Short mmCIF file of C-alpha atoms and ligand atoms in Angstrom, two decimals:
data_model
loop_
_atom_site.label_atom_id
_atom_site.label_comp_id
_atom_site.label_asym_id
_atom_site.label_seq_id
_atom_site.Cartn_x
_atom_site.Cartn_y
_atom_site.Cartn_z
CA MET A 1 62.72 103.31 124.73
CA ALA A 2 63.20 101.04 127.75
CA ASP A 3 66.62 101.09 129.37
CA LYS A 4 68.87 99.33 126.85
CA LEU A 5 72.15 97.52 127.36
CA ILE A 6 74.50 98.07 124.42
CA ILE A 7 76.49 95.01 123.39
CA PHE A 8 79.91 95.96 122.02
CA ASP A 9 81.68 92.97 120.50
CA THR A 10 85.47 93.06 120.34
CA THR A 11 86.13 89.50 119.10
CA LEU A 12 87.81 90.90 115.99
CA ARG A 13 90.08 93.25 117.97
CA ASP A 14 90.71 92.21 121.58
CA GLY A 15 89.73 88.59 120.81
CA GLU A 16 92.18 88.43 117.95
CA GLN A 17 95.01 89.20 120.36
CA SER A 18 94.87 85.58 121.63
CA PRO A 19 97.90 83.54 120.59
CA GLY A 20 97.34 82.15 117.11
CA ALA A 21 93.87 83.69 116.71
CA SER A 22 94.82 86.16 114.02
CA MET A 23 92.34 86.07 111.16
CA THR A 24 92.41 86.89 107.49
CA ARG A 25 90.29 89.60 105.93
CA ASP A 26 87.73 87.12 104.59
CA GLU A 27 87.48 85.34 107.91
CA LYS A 28 86.93 88.62 109.73
CA LEU A 29 84.33 89.70 107.23
CA ARG A 30 82.49 86.43 107.64
CA ILE A 31 82.49 86.77 111.43
CA ALA A 32 81.39 90.41 111.16
CA ARG A 33 78.42 89.38 109.02
CA GLN A 34 77.53 86.77 111.61
CA LEU A 35 77.78 89.39 114.38
CA GLU A 36 75.46 91.58 112.33
CA ARG A 37 72.97 88.69 112.17
CA LEU A 38 73.34 88.32 115.93
CA LYS A 39 72.45 92.03 116.03
CA VAL A 40 75.32 93.21 118.19
CA ASP A 41 75.13 96.98 118.59
CA VAL A 42 78.80 97.73 117.96
CA ILE A 43 81.46 95.63 116.21
CA GLU A 44 85.02 96.61 117.06
CA ALA A 45 86.55 95.47 113.77
CA GLY A 46 90.23 96.08 114.55
CA PHE A 47 92.92 98.66 115.14
CA ALA A 48 93.35 100.50 111.83
CA ALA A 49 96.78 102.01 112.52
CA SER A 50 98.32 98.73 113.70
CA SER A 51 98.84 97.37 110.18
CA ASN A 52 97.73 97.77 106.58
CA GLY A 53 96.07 94.38 106.89
CA ASP A 54 93.96 95.49 109.85
CA PHE A 55 93.08 98.72 108.05
CA GLU A 56 91.81 96.71 105.06
CA CYS A 57 89.77 94.40 107.30
CA ILE A 58 88.06 97.33 109.02
CA LYS A 59 87.40 99.00 105.71
CA ALA A 60 85.90 95.82 104.21
CA ILE A 61 83.63 95.41 107.24
CA ALA A 62 82.63 99.09 107.26
CA ASP A 63 81.79 98.84 103.55
CA ALA A 64 79.72 95.67 103.89
CA VAL A 65 78.02 95.53 107.27
CA ARG A 66 74.93 97.64 107.85
CA GLY A 67 73.03 96.68 111.00
CA SER A 68 75.73 97.37 113.60
CA SER A 69 77.99 100.36 114.28
CA ILE A 70 81.56 99.66 113.18
CA CYS A 71 84.40 100.74 115.41
CA SER A 72 88.18 101.02 115.13
CA LEU A 73 90.58 101.29 118.03
CA ALA A 74 93.14 104.13 117.97
CA ARG A 75 95.88 105.38 120.24
CA ALA A 76 95.50 108.97 121.39
CA ASN A 77 97.36 110.57 118.51
CA ASP A 78 96.26 112.30 115.30
CA ARG A 79 97.75 109.71 112.94
CA ASP A 80 95.98 106.75 114.53
CA ILE A 81 92.70 108.62 114.74
CA ALA A 82 92.84 109.80 111.12
CA ARG A 83 93.64 106.25 110.02
CA ALA A 84 90.65 104.91 111.96
CA ALA A 85 88.37 107.54 110.42
CA GLU A 86 89.65 106.69 106.95
CA ALA A 87 89.00 102.95 107.40
CA LEU A 88 85.49 103.71 108.67
CA LYS A 89 84.54 106.26 106.08
CA ASN A 90 81.87 104.10 104.37
CA ALA A 91 80.33 102.78 107.58
CA GLU A 92 76.65 103.43 108.10
CA ARG A 93 77.51 104.27 111.71
CA ALA A 94 81.16 104.74 112.66
CA ARG A 95 82.79 104.87 116.06
CA ILE A 96 86.38 105.78 116.91
CA HIS A 97 87.64 104.21 120.12
CA ILE A 98 90.59 106.08 121.62
CA PHE A 99 92.62 104.65 124.46
CA LEU A 100 95.35 106.05 126.68
CA ALA A 101 96.66 104.53 129.90
CA THR A 102 95.93 106.38 133.14
CA SER A 103 97.33 104.13 135.89
CA ALA A 104 100.50 105.39 137.56
CA LEU A 105 102.26 102.19 136.58
CA HIS A 106 101.41 102.43 132.89
CA MET A 107 102.02 106.18 132.64
CA GLU A 108 105.40 105.99 134.28
CA LYS A 109 106.80 102.69 133.04
CA LYS A 110 105.13 102.22 129.66
CA LEU A 111 104.23 105.64 128.31
CA ARG A 112 106.92 107.58 130.20
CA MET A 113 104.53 110.48 130.48
CA THR A 114 103.52 112.62 133.42
CA PRO A 115 99.86 112.68 134.53
CA ASP A 116 99.54 116.24 133.19
CA GLN A 117 100.78 115.16 129.78
CA VAL A 118 98.28 112.28 129.72
CA TYR A 119 95.50 114.66 130.76
CA GLU A 120 96.36 117.03 127.89
CA GLN A 121 96.85 114.33 125.29
CA ALA A 122 93.56 112.59 126.09
CA GLN A 123 91.52 115.77 125.60
CA GLN A 124 93.39 116.82 122.50
CA ALA A 125 92.87 113.37 120.91
CA VAL A 126 89.13 113.39 121.60
CA ARG A 127 88.82 116.95 120.25
CA PHE A 128 90.63 115.93 117.07
CA ALA A 129 88.47 112.80 116.67
CA ARG A 130 85.24 114.77 117.09
CA ASN A 131 86.06 116.60 113.86
CA LEU A 132 86.07 113.24 112.07
CA ALA A 133 83.22 111.29 113.70
CA ALA A 134 80.27 111.97 115.98
CA ASP A 135 80.55 108.76 117.99
CA ILE A 136 83.73 108.76 120.09
CA GLU A 137 84.59 106.28 122.81
CA PHE A 138 87.40 106.94 125.25
CA SER A 139 89.09 104.22 127.35
CA PRO A 140 91.54 105.00 130.13
CA GLU A 141 93.64 101.86 129.77
CA ASP A 142 94.25 100.09 133.09
CA GLY A 143 91.48 102.39 134.32
CA TYR A 144 90.50 100.18 137.23
CA ARG A 145 94.01 100.44 138.74
CA SER A 146 94.16 104.20 138.21
CA ASP A 147 94.04 106.82 140.93
CA VAL A 148 90.37 107.71 141.22
CA ASP A 149 90.91 111.49 141.60
CA PHE A 150 93.12 111.60 138.51
CA LEU A 151 90.70 109.42 136.57
CA CYS A 152 87.79 111.71 137.44
CA ARG A 153 89.80 114.67 136.17
CA VAL A 154 90.69 112.99 132.86
CA LEU A 155 87.21 111.59 132.22
CA GLU A 156 85.48 114.89 132.96
CA ALA A 157 87.82 116.57 130.47
CA VAL A 158 87.30 114.02 127.69
CA ILE A 159 83.53 114.20 128.06
CA GLN A 160 83.85 117.96 127.83
CA ALA A 161 85.95 117.48 124.68
CA GLY A 162 83.18 115.39 123.09
CA ALA A 163 83.55 111.72 124.09
CA THR A 164 80.14 110.05 123.88
CA THR A 165 81.04 106.73 125.56
CA ILE A 166 83.38 106.26 128.50
CA ASN A 167 84.72 102.74 128.87
CA VAL A 168 86.46 101.70 132.09
CA PRO A 169 88.77 98.77 131.38
CA ASP A 170 89.92 96.28 133.93
CA THR A 171 92.84 95.64 131.59
CA VAL A 172 94.58 93.03 133.73
CA GLY A 173 91.52 91.27 135.20
CA TYR A 174 92.23 92.45 138.76
CA ALA A 175 88.73 93.56 139.76
CA ILE A 176 86.24 91.97 142.17
CA PRO A 177 82.56 92.34 141.21
CA GLU A 178 81.34 94.51 144.09
CA LEU A 179 84.44 96.70 144.04
CA TYR A 180 84.32 97.19 140.28
CA GLY A 181 80.60 98.04 140.42
CA ASP A 182 81.29 100.58 143.18
CA PHE A 183 84.18 102.02 141.17
CA ILE A 184 81.96 102.73 138.17
CA ARG A 185 79.27 104.19 140.40
CA THR A 186 81.81 106.44 142.14
CA LEU A 187 83.07 107.76 138.82
CA ARG A 188 79.55 108.46 137.62
CA GLU A 189 78.63 110.18 140.87
CA ARG A 190 81.76 112.30 141.14
CA ILE A 191 82.15 113.47 137.55
CA PRO A 192 79.86 116.47 137.05
CA ASN A 193 79.16 115.86 133.35
CA SER A 194 78.96 112.04 133.61
CA ASP A 195 75.36 112.06 132.36
CA LYS A 196 76.58 113.33 128.97
CA ALA A 197 78.20 109.97 128.17
CA ILE A 198 77.21 106.31 128.10
CA TRP A 199 79.27 104.29 130.58
CA SER A 200 80.82 101.06 129.50
CA VAL A 201 82.58 98.10 131.12
CA HIS A 202 85.51 96.12 129.67
CA CYS A 203 86.73 93.27 131.86
CA HIS A 204 89.45 90.69 131.37
CA ASN A 205 89.13 87.24 132.84
CA ASP A 206 92.45 86.66 134.64
CA LEU A 207 90.69 85.74 137.89
CA GLY A 208 87.72 84.15 136.15
CA MET A 209 85.43 87.06 137.02
CA ALA A 210 85.09 89.00 133.76
CA VAL A 211 81.38 88.26 133.36
CA ALA A 212 80.61 88.81 137.05
CA ASN A 213 82.56 92.08 137.06
CA SER A 214 80.83 93.31 133.91
CA LEU A 215 77.40 92.50 135.36
CA ALA A 216 78.30 94.31 138.58
CA GLY A 217 79.41 97.30 136.53
CA VAL A 218 75.95 97.28 134.97
CA LYS A 219 73.88 96.63 138.08
CA ILE A 220 75.81 98.52 140.75
CA GLY A 221 77.66 101.01 138.58
CA GLY A 222 74.91 101.85 136.09
CA ALA A 223 76.97 101.06 132.98
CA ARG A 224 74.88 100.68 129.83
CA GLN A 225 77.45 99.12 127.51
CA VAL A 226 79.31 95.82 127.94
CA GLU A 227 82.42 95.02 125.90
CA CYS A 228 82.76 91.33 125.28
CA THR A 229 83.89 88.62 122.88
CA ILE A 230 82.38 85.45 121.48
CA ASN A 231 83.42 82.44 123.62
CA GLY A 232 85.28 84.90 125.87
CA LEU A 233 88.13 84.87 123.35
CA GLY A 234 91.06 87.10 124.22
CA GLU A 235 94.67 87.06 125.27
CA ARG A 236 95.67 85.39 128.53
CA ALA A 237 92.43 84.18 130.16
CA GLY A 238 90.29 86.10 127.69
CA ASN A 239 87.58 88.74 127.84
CA CYS A 240 84.05 88.84 129.16
CA SER A 241 82.04 86.24 127.22
CA LEU A 242 79.24 87.70 125.09
CA GLU A 243 77.00 84.66 125.27
CA GLU A 244 77.21 84.49 129.06
CA VAL A 245 76.61 88.16 129.72
CA VAL A 246 73.74 88.31 127.21
CA MET A 247 72.00 85.21 128.55
CA ALA A 248 72.46 86.37 132.15
CA VAL A 249 70.74 89.68 131.38
CA LYS A 250 68.02 87.99 129.36
CA THR A 251 67.38 85.10 131.76
CA ARG A 252 67.41 87.40 134.79
CA GLN A 253 65.36 90.18 133.25
CA ASP A 254 63.55 90.29 136.61
CA TYR A 255 66.80 91.47 138.24
CA PHE A 256 68.48 93.57 135.56
CA GLY A 257 65.37 95.04 133.93
CA LEU A 258 67.29 95.85 130.74
CA GLU A 259 66.46 95.48 127.06
CA LEU A 260 68.86 93.81 124.64
CA GLY A 261 68.94 94.06 120.85
CA ILE A 262 70.62 90.64 120.43
CA ASP A 263 68.95 87.86 118.44
CA THR A 264 70.09 85.08 120.74
CA ARG A 265 69.10 82.31 118.28
CA HIS A 266 72.35 83.05 116.43
CA ILE A 267 74.59 82.59 119.47
CA LEU A 268 75.57 78.96 118.87
CA ALA A 269 76.34 79.38 115.17
CA THR A 270 78.48 82.43 116.00
CA SER A 271 80.32 80.56 118.72
CA ARG A 272 81.04 77.65 116.37
CA LEU A 273 82.22 79.95 113.59
CA VAL A 274 84.62 81.80 115.89
CA SER A 275 85.91 78.59 117.42
CA GLN A 276 86.54 76.95 114.09
CA THR A 277 88.08 80.03 112.52
CA THR A 278 90.48 80.70 115.36
CA GLY A 279 91.17 77.13 116.47
CA PHE A 280 90.09 77.92 120.03
CA VAL A 281 88.00 74.94 121.06
CA VAL A 282 85.03 75.56 123.36
CA GLN A 283 85.26 73.47 126.52
CA PRO A 284 82.32 71.01 126.88
CA ASN A 285 81.11 72.50 130.15
CA LYS A 286 81.27 76.12 128.93
CA ALA A 287 78.05 77.95 129.85
CA VAL A 288 75.52 78.44 127.04
CA VAL A 289 77.63 77.15 124.11
CA GLY A 290 79.53 74.13 125.52
CA ALA A 291 78.50 70.68 124.24
CA ASN A 292 77.17 69.76 127.70
CA ALA A 293 75.48 73.08 128.46
CA PHE A 294 72.02 71.57 128.03
CA ALA A 295 72.83 67.85 128.46
CA HIS A 296 71.22 66.12 131.43
CA THR A 297 72.84 62.81 132.26
CA SER A 298 71.83 62.13 135.84
CA GLY A 299 68.63 60.05 136.04
CA ILE A 300 66.98 62.45 138.48
CA HIS A 301 67.61 65.43 136.21
CA GLN A 302 66.44 63.61 133.07
CA ASP A 303 63.28 62.51 134.83
CA GLY A 304 62.62 66.05 136.04
CA VAL A 305 63.20 67.63 132.63
CA LEU A 306 60.86 65.13 130.95
CA LYS A 307 58.11 65.97 133.46
CA ALA A 308 58.63 69.73 133.33
CA ARG A 309 61.56 71.36 131.54
CA ASP A 310 61.98 74.18 134.01
CA THR A 311 62.73 71.78 136.87
CA TYR A 312 66.38 71.85 135.74
CA GLU A 313 66.51 74.23 132.77
CA ILE A 314 66.68 77.97 133.26
CA MET A 315 67.08 78.77 129.54
CA ARG A 316 65.64 77.12 126.46
CA ALA A 317 68.34 75.50 124.36
CA GLU A 318 66.51 76.58 121.18
CA ASP A 319 66.74 80.23 122.28
CA VAL A 320 70.52 80.17 121.82
CA GLY A 321 70.45 78.13 118.63
CA TRP A 322 70.62 74.52 119.83
CA SER A 323 68.32 72.32 117.85
CA ALA A 324 65.93 69.84 119.49
CA ASN A 325 66.23 67.68 116.39
CA LYS A 326 69.69 66.15 116.73
CA ILE A 327 69.97 63.51 113.98
CA VAL A 328 69.24 65.36 110.83
CA LEU A 329 70.38 64.02 107.54
CA GLY A 330 71.95 61.01 105.85
CA LYS A 331 73.19 60.03 102.43
CA LEU A 332 69.70 59.85 100.96
CA SER A 333 68.89 63.43 101.93
CA GLY A 334 68.47 65.81 99.02
CA ARG A 335 69.66 69.34 98.38
CA ASN A 336 66.39 70.90 99.55
CA ALA A 337 66.49 69.11 102.88
CA PHE A 338 70.11 70.21 103.28
CA LYS A 339 69.26 73.81 102.41
CA GLN A 340 66.35 73.86 104.83
CA ARG A 341 68.55 72.47 107.60
CA LEU A 342 71.04 75.27 106.98
CA GLN A 343 68.24 77.78 107.44
CA GLU A 344 67.06 76.11 110.66
CA LEU A 345 70.64 76.22 111.94
CA ASN A 346 70.84 79.93 111.09
CA VAL A 347 73.80 79.20 108.84
CA HIS A 348 73.88 81.81 106.16
CA MET A 349 75.40 81.15 102.72
CA GLU A 350 76.04 83.97 100.31
CA SER A 351 75.11 82.25 97.04
CA GLU A 352 73.56 79.17 95.43
CA SER A 353 77.00 78.09 94.21
CA GLU A 354 78.27 78.10 97.81
CA ILE A 355 75.30 75.93 98.79
CA ASN A 356 76.07 73.56 95.92
CA SER A 357 79.67 73.13 96.92
CA ALA A 358 78.72 72.66 100.60
CA PHE A 359 76.11 70.09 99.49
CA ALA A 360 78.78 68.19 97.51
CA ARG A 361 80.97 68.07 100.64
CA PHE A 362 77.97 66.97 102.69
CA LYS A 363 77.38 64.07 100.27
CA GLU A 364 81.02 63.01 100.51
CA LEU A 365 80.76 63.03 104.29
CA ALA A 366 77.42 61.16 104.23
CA ASP A 367 79.05 58.38 102.22
CA ARG A 368 81.45 57.82 105.10
CA LYS A 369 79.25 58.56 108.07
CA ASN A 370 75.70 57.22 108.50
CA GLU A 371 74.20 60.00 110.53
CA ILE A 372 74.99 63.63 109.94
CA PHE A 373 74.41 65.73 113.03
CA ASP A 374 73.88 69.49 113.17
CA GLU A 375 77.40 69.84 114.54
CA ASP A 376 78.78 68.04 111.48
CA ILE A 377 77.00 70.42 109.15
CA VAL A 378 78.23 73.52 110.95
CA ALA A 379 81.81 72.16 110.99
CA LEU A 380 81.63 71.34 107.30
CA ILE A 381 80.35 74.78 106.35
CA ASN A 382 82.93 76.56 108.44
CA GLU A 383 85.75 74.39 107.12
CA GLU A 384 84.59 75.05 103.59
CA SER A 385 84.56 78.81 104.00
CA ILE A 386 87.90 78.88 105.75
CA ALA A 387 89.54 76.66 103.13
CA HIS A 388 88.62 79.09 100.34
CA VAL A 389 90.99 81.73 101.54
CA ARG A 390 94.16 79.75 102.07
CA ASP A 391 95.17 77.34 99.40
CA ALA A 392 98.94 76.92 99.50
CA TYR A 393 98.52 73.38 100.86
CA SER A 394 95.49 71.21 100.52
CA PHE A 395 94.75 67.67 101.68
CA VAL A 396 94.08 64.93 99.09
CA SER A 397 94.36 61.49 100.71
CA LEU A 398 96.16 59.49 103.34
CA SER A 399 96.88 55.88 104.24
CA GLN A 400 98.50 54.67 107.40
CA HIS A 401 99.42 51.41 109.02
CA SER A 402 99.70 50.72 112.71
CA GLU A 403 99.99 47.41 114.48
CA THR A 404 100.88 46.51 118.04
CA GLY A 405 104.63 46.13 118.33
CA GLU A 406 105.32 47.78 114.94
CA ARG A 407 106.36 51.36 114.29
CA PRO A 408 103.38 53.16 112.60
CA GLN A 409 103.79 54.42 109.05
CA ALA A 410 101.83 56.93 107.00
CA SER A 411 101.76 57.99 103.35
CA ILE A 412 100.06 61.21 102.44
CA VAL A 413 99.07 62.95 99.21
CA PHE A 414 98.51 66.71 99.31
CA THR A 415 98.89 69.65 96.97
CA ALA A 416 101.51 72.34 97.45
CA ASN A 417 100.72 75.42 95.34
CA GLY A 418 98.70 73.28 92.96
CA GLN A 419 101.34 70.52 92.55
CA GLU A 420 100.56 67.05 93.87
CA VAL A 421 103.03 65.85 96.50
CA ARG A 422 103.43 62.32 97.88
CA SER A 423 105.33 61.78 101.08
CA SER A 424 105.78 58.98 103.64
CA SER A 425 107.16 58.70 107.12
CA GLU A 426 107.06 56.66 110.26
CA GLY A 427 106.33 58.04 113.69
CA ASN A 428 105.39 57.28 117.29
CA GLY A 429 101.77 56.88 116.30
CA PRO A 430 99.73 57.24 113.08
CA VAL A 431 99.12 60.96 113.69
CA ASP A 432 102.79 61.60 114.36
CA ALA A 433 103.76 59.62 111.23
CA SER A 434 101.28 61.59 109.06
CA LEU A 435 102.43 64.99 110.26
CA LYS A 436 106.07 63.95 109.89
CA ALA A 437 105.28 62.90 106.30
CA ILE A 438 103.94 66.39 105.59
CA GLU A 439 106.86 68.05 107.32
CA ALA A 440 109.35 65.89 105.38
CA HIS A 441 108.26 67.73 102.25
CA VAL A 442 107.34 71.18 103.59
CA LYS A 443 110.29 71.59 105.99
CA SER A 444 108.59 74.47 107.82
CA GLY A 445 110.68 73.89 110.93
CA ALA A 446 107.67 75.04 112.99
CA GLU A 447 107.34 73.90 116.58
CA MET A 448 104.03 72.35 117.61
CA VAL A 449 102.85 74.01 120.81
CA LEU A 450 99.37 72.50 121.02
CA TYR A 451 97.55 69.49 119.62
CA SER A 452 93.98 68.73 120.66
CA VAL A 453 91.22 66.42 119.45
CA ASN A 454 87.57 66.94 120.15
CA ALA A 455 84.63 64.70 119.17
CA ILE A 456 82.21 67.02 117.37
CA SER A 457 79.04 65.18 118.29
CA GLY A 458 80.16 63.11 121.24
CA SER A 459 80.37 59.44 120.09
CA THR A 460 82.96 57.28 118.33
CA GLU A 461 80.91 57.70 115.15
CA SER A 462 81.48 61.41 115.45
CA GLN A 463 83.84 63.51 113.39
CA GLY A 464 87.03 64.41 115.20
CA GLU A 465 87.89 68.10 115.24
CA VAL A 466 91.61 68.66 115.62
CA THR A 467 93.40 71.88 116.52
CA VAL A 468 97.12 72.25 115.86
CA ARG A 469 99.02 75.31 117.10
CA LEU A 470 102.37 76.00 115.43
CA GLN A 471 105.03 78.51 116.33
CA ASN A 472 107.65 79.74 113.91
CA ASN A 473 109.85 82.84 113.83
CA GLY A 474 107.87 84.49 116.60
CA ARG A 475 104.49 83.81 114.95
CA ILE A 476 101.84 81.57 116.43
CA VAL A 477 98.99 80.15 114.35
CA ASN A 478 96.15 77.69 114.91
CA GLY A 479 94.95 75.24 112.26
CA VAL A 480 91.71 73.28 112.48
CA GLY A 481 90.58 70.16 110.61
CA ALA A 482 87.53 67.90 110.90
CA ASP A 483 86.99 64.38 109.62
CA PRO A 484 85.50 61.08 110.85
CA ASP A 485 89.11 59.76 110.75
CA ILE A 486 91.13 61.66 113.35
CA VAL A 487 94.40 60.97 111.54
CA VAL A 488 92.98 62.70 108.46
CA ALA A 489 91.56 65.49 110.66
CA SER A 490 95.05 65.94 112.13
CA ALA A 491 96.67 66.14 108.70
CA LYS A 492 94.07 68.70 107.59
CA ALA A 493 94.63 70.75 110.74
CA TYR A 494 98.40 70.67 110.22
CA LEU A 495 98.07 71.79 106.59
CA SER A 496 95.66 74.54 107.64
CA ALA A 497 98.19 75.80 110.21
CA LEU A 498 100.97 75.71 107.59
CA ASN A 499 98.76 77.76 105.27
CA LYS A 500 98.33 80.34 107.98
CA LEU A 501 102.07 80.46 108.60
CA GLN A 502 102.54 81.15 104.90
CA SER A 503 100.13 84.07 104.80
CA LYS A 504 101.70 87.45 105.41
CA VAL A 505 100.88 89.34 108.58
CA ASP A 506 102.15 92.87 108.79
CA ARG A 507 100.79 93.88 112.15
CA VAL A 508 103.02 96.27 114.06
CA VAL A 509 103.03 95.66 117.77
CA ALA A 510 103.65 99.20 118.74
CA GLN A 511 104.26 100.98 121.98
CA GLY A 512 100.93 101.43 123.73
CA TRP A 513 99.37 98.30 122.25
CA PRO A 514 96.77 97.24 124.81
O1 KIV B 601 91.97 95.90 127.99
C1 KIV B 601 92.06 97.07 127.62
O2 KIV B 601 92.44 97.97 128.35
C2 KIV B 601 91.69 97.36 126.25
C3 KIV B 601 91.45 98.79 125.92
C4 KIV B 601 92.06 99.19 124.66
C5 KIV B 601 89.97 99.07 125.91
O3 KIV B 601 91.48 96.47 125.47
ZN1 ZN B 602 91.01 94.59 126.58
#
């Protein structure tokens, strides 16, 4: 086979570490199925030992997903590794990913271990894991800031112990492309058994260079696996973005000369699903998946593109899932047309009854909005699937009054555990009044740390997509709501965030958490 670049997606593990991005089991399963459709080679589904909830998510994904290898993270100890193996036991292909910090700073201050202890523990963990799985990845956490001689010693030993992939994380996003590429190359050149493992890059985006560093690790360093997340999701400034790294390698095949297994036509739908599930909005000018990524507004560019697309377009929008046909359906459109549009958008629904309920929601929306764009359909489907899993609070209706010089008022009807609730309030604006009306009944006491509105399809006729981030008792959650009326979208987003706050999360943030 031609030289292949393995795409390792860690949206469900490293991506989930973003504030408020934690996902339920059903949400993770839905994203995993979408990643399978995208044909990612490896899905890192979570960190089995971190919580019972994460264990169950990994298990559900390992049971259901077939096309991709399923991976669990584990610290370098027998308990974590056994737990990972247990969660993965029904996977078609299972990988255990062991990490242990190797930088002087992390060993001394965080682990309180000597280099010799780390050296011993790393080997012993890999040896133990090899009895439970054939595919073992080892990551020296904070590897890029580690002493190169020590790192060579540890990595040689873990390859000897049976590690099949060696991943070199730039945990804190400190690297510079050329230096990171050279670092990987040096390790591969100096370690005598380096050819017995696949080399992998894992870059964080603190200096905005995660994609550039990863590509340098591939081109200069000879890495053949990239670890990345959809939309670059991840704590702080995020991880290397899957869509950017994949489209760079594909578009510049002439330079990289590498094969990819990814079906890029599913990129946009995956990006939308992750954004709507986590509440992390994609900025309009984001490469590949941002609303403006293929929009030409300057007259010169438009003229050029009409004469010959490649004057200003280096990728085809259709190749990443954008549709050329923007206005799709209206209230006279039937179920078949709707179903066909879902197929063209690469939106997968599990059953006919799911299609029926999505079609009913589509009809409701079409009654209120003349033109239904692709973006509206994707938002509606995602909202529908997310709503299924959290039903403590659910929106029913809202009325509000605002007039210049008057204090706005809102009255809202919603259900709380199946009971209808009516509540009213005034506020600084109609959104504020509506959310205060909800809070007057729920009394969550949560603090709002983010509120953002985004026009789904770019005009005032568009649906507004609202993200609300709430913080309460040390937990942060994001809620998302979409509606042509942004006050309603805001109320839906607020209720969705309250639902998330209600759901139990039992993750243990343990010593050594990356
Ligand atoms: O950033 C990091 O170091 C990690 C490792 C666990 C791979 O996420
Ligand atoms: Zn990471």
